[in-house]
Amino acid sequence: FIPEYVDYNFDGSISDADENVYPGFVVPGLISSTLKTVREGRTTYDVNTDQWGTWISGYAPIYDKNGNMMAILGVDFDISNT
């Protein structure tokens, strides 16, 4: 259960920046970088802005001992104030 109205960013007001998202929520526009990682088998990144800020998102393939891609690691870093 995720409460509907919580001041997650502690700015004193409820706004779009406090919007709840569920695990696995797909951010529009980020799929292309993930697919590029799958197709090319190499690390990729993208910069996006949404209601939560500006982010650099990185994606790296993870391989098993036989060289088969088995997963992708994704990391987001907030660069809104940099």
PDB file of C-alpha atoms in Angstrom:
ATOM      1  CA  PHE A   1       0.000   0.000   0.000  1.00  0.00           C
ATOM      2  CA  ILE A   2       1.333   3.421  -0.992  1.00  0.00           C
ATOM      3  CA  PRO A   3      -0.451   6.448   0.539  1.00  0.00           C
ATOM      4  CA  GLU A   4      -1.994   8.689  -2.103  1.00  0.00           C
ATOM      5  CA  TYR A   5      -0.939  12.054  -0.642  1.00  0.00           C
ATOM      6  CA  VAL A   6       2.454  12.274   1.042  1.00  0.00           C
ATOM      7  CA  ASP A   7       4.993  15.093   0.913  1.00  0.00           C
ATOM      8  CA  TYR A   8       7.799  12.783  -0.257  1.00  0.00           C
ATOM      9  CA  ASN A   9      10.246  15.597  -1.047  1.00  0.00           C
ATOM     10  CA  PHE A  10       9.483  17.456   2.212  1.00  0.00           C
ATOM     11  CA  ASP A  11       8.949  20.826   0.505  1.00  0.00           C
ATOM     12  CA  GLY A  12       5.819  21.593   2.542  1.00  0.00           C
ATOM     13  CA  SER A  13       3.274  21.023  -0.233  1.00  0.00           C
ATOM     14  CA  ILE A  14       1.721  18.189  -2.191  1.00  0.00           C
ATOM     15  CA  SER A  15       2.476  18.585  -5.905  1.00  0.00           C
ATOM     16  CA  ASP A  16       3.280  16.546  -9.036  1.00  0.00           C
ATOM     17  CA  ALA A  17       6.792  16.068  -7.626  1.00  0.00           C
ATOM     18  CA  ASP A  18       5.219  13.932  -4.872  1.00  0.00           C
ATOM     19  CA  GLU A  19       3.308  11.700  -7.297  1.00  0.00           C
ATOM     20  CA  ASN A  20       3.318   8.028  -6.344  1.00  0.00           C
ATOM     21  CA  VAL A  21       4.635   5.513  -8.808  1.00  0.00           C
ATOM     22  CA  TYR A  22       4.548   1.767  -8.528  1.00  0.00           C
ATOM     23  CA  PRO A  23       7.563  -0.559  -8.831  1.00  0.00           C
ATOM     24  CA  GLY A  24       8.237  -1.192 -12.498  1.00  0.00           C
ATOM     25  CA  PHE A  25       6.767   2.152 -13.590  1.00  0.00           C
ATOM     26  CA  VAL A  26       8.063   2.925 -17.070  1.00  0.00           C
ATOM     27  CA  VAL A  27       9.182   6.510 -17.579  1.00  0.00           C
ATOM     28  CA  PRO A  28       8.291   7.599 -21.131  1.00  0.00           C
ATOM     29  CA  GLY A  29      11.351   8.163 -23.312  1.00  0.00           C
ATOM     30  CA  LEU A  30      13.741   5.953 -21.348  1.00  0.00           C
ATOM     31  CA  ILE A  31      12.887   2.763 -23.216  1.00  0.00           C
ATOM     32  CA  SER A  32      15.051   3.771 -26.207  1.00  0.00           C
ATOM     33  CA  SER A  33      18.247   3.860 -24.107  1.00  0.00           C
ATOM     34  CA  THR A  34      17.432   0.520 -22.512  1.00  0.00           C
ATOM     35  CA  LEU A  35      16.761  -1.049 -25.904  1.00  0.00           C
ATOM     36  CA  LYS A  36      20.023   0.394 -27.252  1.00  0.00           C
ATOM     37  CA  THR A  37      21.850  -1.362 -24.412  1.00  0.00           C
ATOM     38  CA  VAL A  38      20.126  -4.638 -25.332  1.00  0.00           C
ATOM     39  CA  ARG A  39      20.801  -4.279 -29.083  1.00  0.00           C
ATOM     40  CA  GLU A  40      24.408  -3.114 -28.839  1.00  0.00           C
ATOM     41  CA  GLY A  41      25.427  -4.871 -25.631  1.00  0.00           C
ATOM     42  CA  ARG A  42      27.186  -1.807 -24.281  1.00  0.00           C
ATOM     43  CA  THR A  43      26.707   0.858 -21.632  1.00  0.00           C
ATOM     44  CA  THR A  44      24.413   3.747 -22.589  1.00  0.00           C
ATOM     45  CA  TYR A  45      23.082   6.846 -20.865  1.00  0.00           C
ATOM     46  CA  ASP A  46      20.376   9.442 -21.317  1.00  0.00           C
ATOM     47  CA  VAL A  47      19.417  12.774 -19.712  1.00  0.00           C
ATOM     48  CA  ASN A  48      15.729  13.407 -19.038  1.00  0.00           C
ATOM     49  CA  THR A  49      13.589  15.936 -17.185  1.00  0.00           C
ATOM     50  CA  ASP A  50      10.295  15.054 -15.531  1.00  0.00           C
ATOM     51  CA  GLN A  51       8.197  16.296 -12.609  1.00  0.00           C
ATOM     52  CA  TRP A  52      10.819  15.001 -10.161  1.00  0.00           C
ATOM     53  CA  GLY A  53      13.786  16.826 -11.671  1.00  0.00           C
ATOM     54  CA  THR A  54      16.535  16.330 -14.249  1.00  0.00           C
ATOM     55  CA  TRP A  55      18.246  12.949 -14.284  1.00  0.00           C
ATOM     56  CA  ILE A  56      21.116  11.208 -15.932  1.00  0.00           C
ATOM     57  CA  SER A  57      20.209   7.552 -16.331  1.00  0.00           C
ATOM     58  CA  GLY A  58      22.826   4.939 -17.105  1.00  0.00           C
ATOM     59  CA  TYR A  59      22.324   1.372 -18.300  1.00  0.00           C
ATOM     60  CA  ALA A  60      24.916  -1.384 -18.334  1.00  0.00           C
ATOM     61  CA  PRO A  61      24.588  -4.967 -19.566  1.00  0.00           C
ATOM     62  CA  ILE A  62      25.348  -7.798 -17.157  1.00  0.00           C
ATOM     63  CA  TYR A  63      26.744 -10.987 -18.688  1.00  0.00           C
ATOM     64  CA  ASP A  64      26.909 -14.536 -17.395  1.00  0.00           C
ATOM     65  CA  LYS A  65      30.122 -16.570 -17.454  1.00  0.00           C
ATOM     66  CA  ASN A  66      29.334 -17.705 -21.019  1.00  0.00           C
ATOM     67  CA  GLY A  67      29.098 -14.155 -22.339  1.00  0.00           C
ATOM     68  CA  ASN A  68      25.294 -14.091 -22.614  1.00  0.00           C
ATOM     69  CA  MET A  69      23.539 -10.906 -21.548  1.00  0.00           C
ATOM     70  CA  MET A  70      21.346 -11.872 -18.618  1.00  0.00           C
ATOM     71  CA  ALA A  71      20.273  -8.496 -17.201  1.00  0.00           C
ATOM     72  CA  ILE A  72      20.621  -4.740 -17.450  1.00  0.00           C
ATOM     73  CA  LEU A  73      21.589  -2.569 -14.507  1.00  0.00           C
ATOM     74  CA  GLY A  74      19.947   0.864 -14.513  1.00  0.00           C
ATOM     75  CA  VAL A  75      20.982   3.789 -12.334  1.00  0.00           C
ATOM     76  CA  ASP A  76      19.466   7.272 -12.054  1.00  0.00           C
ATOM     77  CA  PHE A  77      21.300  10.273 -10.635  1.00  0.00           C
ATOM     78  CA  ASP A  78      19.585  13.598  -9.903  1.00  0.00           C
ATOM     79  CA  ILE A  79      21.420  16.426 -11.670  1.00  0.00           C
ATOM     80  CA  SER A  80      18.741  19.095 -11.101  1.00  0.00           C
ATOM     81  CA  ASN A  81      21.002  21.218  -8.902  1.00  0.00           C
ATOM     82  CA  THR A  82      24.333  20.744 -10.645  1.00  0.00           C
TER      83      THR A  82
END
